[in-house]
Amino acid sequence: MWKNVRIGVLLLVLALVAGQQWLDRVATQSWHHPLWVGIFPVSADDSAKTRDYVEGLTQKDFADIEAFFTREARRYDLAVTQPVHVELYPAGRALPPQLPADAGFLGRAWWSLKLRFFAARHTSFPGRAPATVRLFVLFHDPADIERVPDSHGLQKGLVGLVHAFADPALAGSNNLVIAHELLHTVGASDKYDPATGNPLDPIGLGDPGQRPLYPQQDTEIMAGRRALSPAESEMPRSLRHVVVGPATALEIRWSRP
Ligand SMILES: [Zn+2]
């Protein structure tokens, strides 16, 4: 009897989780009105430069991201003219849980649960509309760190953790990483070779029809880098020459098969 009750409760929880994920997918892939994306900035270190940079952030610093989605949506004839609204929320003090570099499958699953729990407690502010997608952006002083840890965007839970540099000269590439992780939360997959970091041919190229093929003029957002040759690539400094390629558009339902 009790065994059946326990199994029943477990099945109910699983059904609720699956139902929530289905609702999230419908909410983020319908593209009838702007997707509300919250940026939750956090200082990742004790540097005064980082603190000043985070305190000085304004909505305008993320305007590139909205403009990128508006421009690309037009190319796909999306019904909504502005598919993404980016909202800057007050800086947080608590550091979101970090994914250990050597985490296995279970480690990742546990971290994703912790991040979702953290997001549930640190993203509501009185008088502010709640964000549908919640992105924690951790700013690092470039003097302390040469390379930031990997960023992550999760479709389950609509939450992401982005590592960025507290430097106005790097604001454009920070926005590129934010747009990339945001697209993961709405169902896009990576389009680069994990071993080399180079864009996959053809789905990771800005324009697979370009002749000559290399160097590519544009960057596919889920490749994150512009292919200079089959074996060389570079990260663009802004979203200006970055595109949503056809494979990504299919995944996020900007187009149909
Ligand atoms: Zn990615």
Short mmCIF file of C-alpha atoms and ligand atoms in Angstrom, two decimals:
data_model
loop_
_atom_site.label_atom_id
_atom_site.label_comp_id
_atom_site.label_asym_id
_atom_site.label_seq_id
_atom_site.Cartn_x
_atom_site.Cartn_y
_atom_site.Cartn_z
CA MET A 1 0.00 0.00 0.00
CA TRP A 2 2.64 2.56 1.13
CA LYS A 3 4.89 1.51 -1.70
CA ASN A 4 2.12 2.34 -4.18
CA VAL A 5 1.55 5.72 -2.52
CA ARG A 6 5.27 6.52 -2.75
CA ILE A 7 5.40 5.54 -6.42
CA GLY A 8 2.23 7.58 -7.04
CA VAL A 9 3.75 10.70 -5.43
CA LEU A 10 6.98 10.24 -7.40
CA LEU A 11 5.06 9.91 -10.67
CA LEU A 12 3.03 13.02 -9.81
CA VAL A 13 6.23 15.04 -9.18
CA LEU A 14 7.74 13.81 -12.45
CA ALA A 15 4.54 14.74 -14.32
CA LEU A 16 4.57 18.23 -12.74
CA VAL A 17 8.23 18.75 -13.72
CA ALA A 18 7.57 17.58 -17.29
CA GLY A 19 4.48 19.81 -17.46
CA GLN A 20 6.45 22.84 -16.25
CA GLN A 21 9.18 22.20 -18.84
CA TRP A 22 6.54 21.96 -21.57
CA LEU A 23 4.97 25.24 -20.40
CA ASP A 24 8.41 26.92 -20.34
CA ARG A 25 9.08 25.75 -23.88
CA VAL A 26 5.73 27.08 -25.11
CA ALA A 27 6.34 30.40 -23.32
CA THR A 28 9.83 30.88 -24.76
CA GLN A 29 9.36 29.53 -28.29
CA SER A 30 6.03 31.09 -29.28
CA TRP A 31 7.61 34.48 -30.20
CA HIS A 32 4.29 36.35 -30.09
CA HIS A 33 5.56 38.98 -27.68
CA PRO A 34 9.01 40.02 -26.40
CA LEU A 35 10.75 37.42 -24.26
CA TRP A 36 11.58 39.11 -20.94
CA VAL A 37 15.24 38.42 -20.16
CA GLY A 38 16.66 39.53 -16.82
CA ILE A 39 20.34 40.38 -16.34
CA PHE A 40 21.36 39.88 -12.70
CA PRO A 41 24.89 41.29 -12.34
CA VAL A 42 27.26 40.09 -9.62
CA SER A 43 30.88 41.04 -8.81
CA ALA A 44 32.90 37.82 -9.01
CA ASP A 45 35.90 39.26 -7.12
CA ASP A 46 36.78 41.92 -4.52
CA SER A 47 38.40 44.31 -7.01
CA ALA A 48 37.35 47.98 -6.80
CA LYS A 49 37.37 48.11 -10.60
CA THR A 50 34.81 45.30 -10.80
CA ARG A 51 32.64 46.88 -8.11
CA ASP A 52 32.65 50.28 -9.86
CA TYR A 53 31.90 48.67 -13.21
CA VAL A 54 28.97 46.67 -11.86
CA GLU A 55 27.58 49.71 -10.01
CA GLY A 56 27.87 51.82 -13.17
CA LEU A 57 25.97 49.36 -15.42
CA THR A 58 22.85 50.72 -17.10
CA GLN A 59 20.17 49.27 -19.34
CA LYS A 60 21.98 50.89 -22.29
CA ASP A 61 25.01 48.63 -21.82
CA PHE A 62 22.87 45.69 -23.00
CA ALA A 63 20.99 47.47 -25.82
CA ASP A 64 23.19 45.65 -28.38
CA ILE A 65 21.54 42.37 -27.43
CA GLU A 66 18.00 43.61 -28.10
CA ALA A 67 19.14 45.20 -31.39
CA PHE A 68 20.79 41.92 -32.46
CA PHE A 69 17.60 39.90 -31.90
CA THR A 70 15.42 42.55 -33.59
CA ARG A 71 17.68 42.65 -36.65
CA GLU A 72 17.93 38.86 -36.99
CA ALA A 73 14.19 38.29 -36.38
CA ARG A 74 13.46 40.56 -39.34
CA ARG A 75 15.49 38.26 -41.60
CA TYR A 76 13.27 35.35 -40.53
CA ASP A 77 9.99 37.35 -40.93
CA LEU A 78 9.05 36.83 -37.29
CA ALA A 79 5.63 38.24 -36.34
CA VAL A 80 7.06 40.03 -33.30
CA THR A 81 9.28 43.00 -34.17
CA GLN A 82 11.18 42.92 -30.88
CA PRO A 83 11.63 39.28 -29.86
CA VAL A 84 13.79 39.96 -26.79
CA HIS A 85 13.53 42.56 -24.04
CA VAL A 86 16.60 42.78 -21.81
CA GLU A 87 16.00 44.13 -18.32
CA LEU A 88 18.83 45.03 -15.94
CA TYR A 89 18.07 44.16 -12.30
CA PRO A 90 19.92 45.43 -9.21
CA ALA A 91 23.35 43.89 -8.55
CA GLY A 92 23.34 40.91 -6.22
CA ARG A 93 25.78 40.19 -3.40
CA ALA A 94 25.51 36.40 -3.26
CA LEU A 95 27.58 34.35 -5.73
CA PRO A 96 25.57 31.78 -7.70
CA PRO A 97 26.78 28.16 -7.39
CA GLN A 98 29.65 27.37 -9.77
CA LEU A 99 29.99 24.28 -11.92
CA PRO A 100 33.27 22.51 -11.08
CA ALA A 101 35.41 22.12 -14.23
CA ASP A 102 35.69 18.34 -13.70
CA ALA A 103 31.98 17.76 -12.95
CA GLY A 104 30.54 14.59 -14.48
CA PHE A 105 26.93 13.98 -15.49
CA LEU A 106 25.66 13.75 -11.90
CA GLY A 107 27.75 16.75 -10.82
CA ARG A 108 26.22 18.80 -13.61
CA ALA A 109 22.68 17.69 -12.75
CA TRP A 110 23.22 18.57 -9.07
CA TRP A 111 24.72 21.98 -9.98
CA SER A 112 21.79 22.76 -12.30
CA LEU A 113 19.34 22.03 -9.47
CA LYS A 114 21.34 24.26 -7.11
CA LEU A 115 21.43 27.07 -9.70
CA ARG A 116 17.66 26.87 -10.21
CA PHE A 117 17.12 26.96 -6.45
CA PHE A 118 19.47 29.96 -6.17
CA ALA A 119 17.60 31.70 -9.02
CA ALA A 120 14.27 31.16 -7.28
CA ARG A 121 15.60 33.05 -4.23
CA HIS A 122 17.64 35.83 -5.87
CA THR A 123 15.66 37.15 -8.82
CA SER A 124 12.59 38.83 -7.34
CA PHE A 125 12.67 42.51 -6.52
CA PRO A 126 9.69 44.46 -5.13
CA GLY A 127 7.99 46.54 -7.79
CA ARG A 128 9.89 44.89 -10.64
CA ALA A 129 8.31 42.54 -13.19
CA PRO A 130 9.72 39.00 -12.91
CA ALA A 131 12.01 37.85 -15.73
CA THR A 132 11.13 34.77 -17.80
CA VAL A 133 14.80 33.97 -18.52
CA ARG A 134 17.22 34.72 -15.69
CA LEU A 135 20.88 35.28 -16.49
CA PHE A 136 23.40 35.80 -13.71
CA VAL A 137 26.33 37.75 -15.14
CA LEU A 138 29.49 37.44 -13.05
CA PHE A 139 31.96 40.23 -13.73
CA HIS A 140 35.70 39.66 -13.31
CA ASP A 141 38.53 42.20 -13.21
CA PRO A 142 40.60 41.48 -16.37
CA ALA A 143 43.77 42.36 -14.40
CA ASP A 144 43.18 39.33 -12.15
CA ILE A 145 42.15 36.76 -14.70
CA GLU A 146 43.21 36.17 -18.29
CA ARG A 147 40.44 33.79 -19.25
CA VAL A 148 37.05 33.59 -17.55
CA PRO A 149 35.45 30.20 -16.73
CA ASP A 150 32.96 28.73 -19.23
CA SER A 151 29.47 30.22 -19.28
CA HIS A 152 26.31 28.11 -19.25
CA GLY A 153 22.69 28.58 -20.34
CA LEU A 154 20.12 25.96 -19.32
CA GLN A 155 16.82 25.34 -21.08
CA LYS A 156 15.55 23.42 -18.04
CA GLY A 157 14.80 26.16 -15.53
CA LEU A 158 15.38 29.03 -18.02
CA VAL A 159 18.49 30.13 -16.17
CA GLY A 160 22.07 30.90 -17.13
CA LEU A 161 25.43 31.75 -15.62
CA VAL A 162 27.62 34.05 -17.71
CA HIS A 163 31.22 35.03 -16.93
CA ALA A 164 32.15 38.47 -18.24
CA PHE A 165 34.93 41.06 -17.97
CA ALA A 166 34.49 44.29 -15.99
CA ASP A 167 35.92 46.40 -18.81
CA PRO A 168 34.03 48.77 -21.14
CA ALA A 169 36.32 47.73 -24.04
CA LEU A 170 35.02 44.17 -23.68
CA ALA A 171 31.32 45.07 -23.30
CA GLY A 172 30.64 44.02 -26.93
CA SER A 173 32.07 40.52 -26.50
CA ASN A 174 30.34 40.19 -23.09
CA ASN A 175 27.04 40.85 -24.89
CA LEU A 176 27.88 38.21 -27.48
CA VAL A 177 28.36 35.62 -24.70
CA ILE A 178 25.10 36.73 -23.04
CA ALA A 179 23.18 36.36 -26.34
CA HIS A 180 24.75 32.90 -26.88
CA GLU A 181 23.77 31.63 -23.40
CA LEU A 182 20.32 33.19 -23.72
CA LEU A 183 19.82 31.18 -26.92
CA HIS A 184 20.76 27.97 -25.06
CA THR A 185 17.89 28.64 -22.64
CA VAL A 186 15.42 28.74 -25.55
CA GLY A 187 16.69 25.52 -27.14
CA ALA A 188 19.71 26.35 -29.32
CA SER A 189 22.73 24.02 -29.31
CA ASP A 190 26.45 24.77 -29.74
CA LYS A 191 27.80 24.85 -33.31
CA TYR A 192 31.53 24.61 -32.71
CA ASP A 193 33.91 21.69 -32.40
CA PRO A 194 34.45 21.20 -28.64
CA ALA A 195 37.98 19.91 -29.26
CA THR A 196 39.23 22.95 -31.19
CA GLY A 197 36.63 25.66 -30.56
CA ASN A 198 36.37 26.22 -34.33
CA PRO A 199 32.94 26.64 -36.00
CA LEU A 200 31.39 23.51 -37.51
CA ASP A 201 31.09 23.50 -41.31
CA PRO A 202 28.42 24.26 -42.50
CA ILE A 203 26.06 24.89 -39.51
CA GLY A 204 28.54 27.04 -37.55
CA LEU A 205 29.45 29.34 -40.43
CA GLY A 206 27.93 32.81 -40.72
CA ASP A 207 27.26 32.22 -44.43
CA PRO A 208 27.93 28.68 -45.72
CA GLY A 209 27.16 29.95 -49.26
CA GLN A 210 29.91 32.59 -49.23
CA ARG A 211 32.51 32.27 -52.06
CA PRO A 212 35.35 32.00 -51.41
CA LEU A 213 34.20 30.26 -48.21
CA TYR A 214 37.03 31.66 -46.03
CA PRO A 215 37.54 33.96 -44.28
CA GLN A 216 33.89 34.18 -43.26
CA GLN A 217 32.54 37.75 -42.99
CA ASP A 218 29.92 36.88 -40.36
CA THR A 219 29.80 34.81 -37.19
CA GLU A 220 27.05 32.32 -36.33
CA ILE A 221 25.96 33.11 -32.76
CA MET A 222 26.00 29.48 -31.52
CA ALA A 223 29.47 28.93 -33.01
CA GLY A 224 30.54 32.09 -31.18
CA ARG A 225 33.62 32.54 -33.37
CA ARG A 226 34.23 33.71 -36.93
CA ALA A 227 35.93 31.11 -39.14
CA LEU A 228 39.07 32.53 -40.79
CA SER A 229 39.97 29.14 -42.34
CA PRO A 230 38.91 25.53 -41.61
CA ALA A 231 41.38 25.47 -38.70
CA GLU A 232 41.41 29.09 -37.48
CA SER A 233 38.78 31.31 -35.90
CA GLU A 234 38.49 34.44 -33.79
CA MET A 235 35.95 35.84 -31.38
CA PRO A 236 34.20 38.97 -32.68
CA ARG A 237 34.32 42.13 -30.55
CA SER A 238 30.59 42.81 -30.82
CA LEU A 239 27.29 41.47 -32.13
CA ARG A 240 27.43 43.70 -35.20
CA HIS A 241 28.47 41.01 -37.70
CA VAL A 242 26.89 38.09 -35.86
CA VAL A 243 23.91 36.17 -37.27
CA VAL A 244 21.37 33.53 -36.24
CA GLY A 245 22.06 30.74 -38.74
CA PRO A 246 19.35 28.48 -40.23
CA ALA A 247 20.12 25.53 -37.91
CA THR A 248 19.80 27.73 -34.80
CA ALA A 249 16.63 29.35 -36.20
CA LEU A 250 15.06 25.88 -36.54
CA GLU A 251 15.97 24.92 -32.96
CA ILE A 252 14.44 28.06 -31.45
CA ARG A 253 11.39 27.86 -33.77
CA TRP A 254 12.09 31.00 -35.74
CA SER A 255 11.60 28.78 -38.77
CA ARG A 256 9.87 25.47 -39.51
CA PRO A 257 11.35 22.40 -41.19
ZN ZN B 1 27.27 27.30 -25.78
#
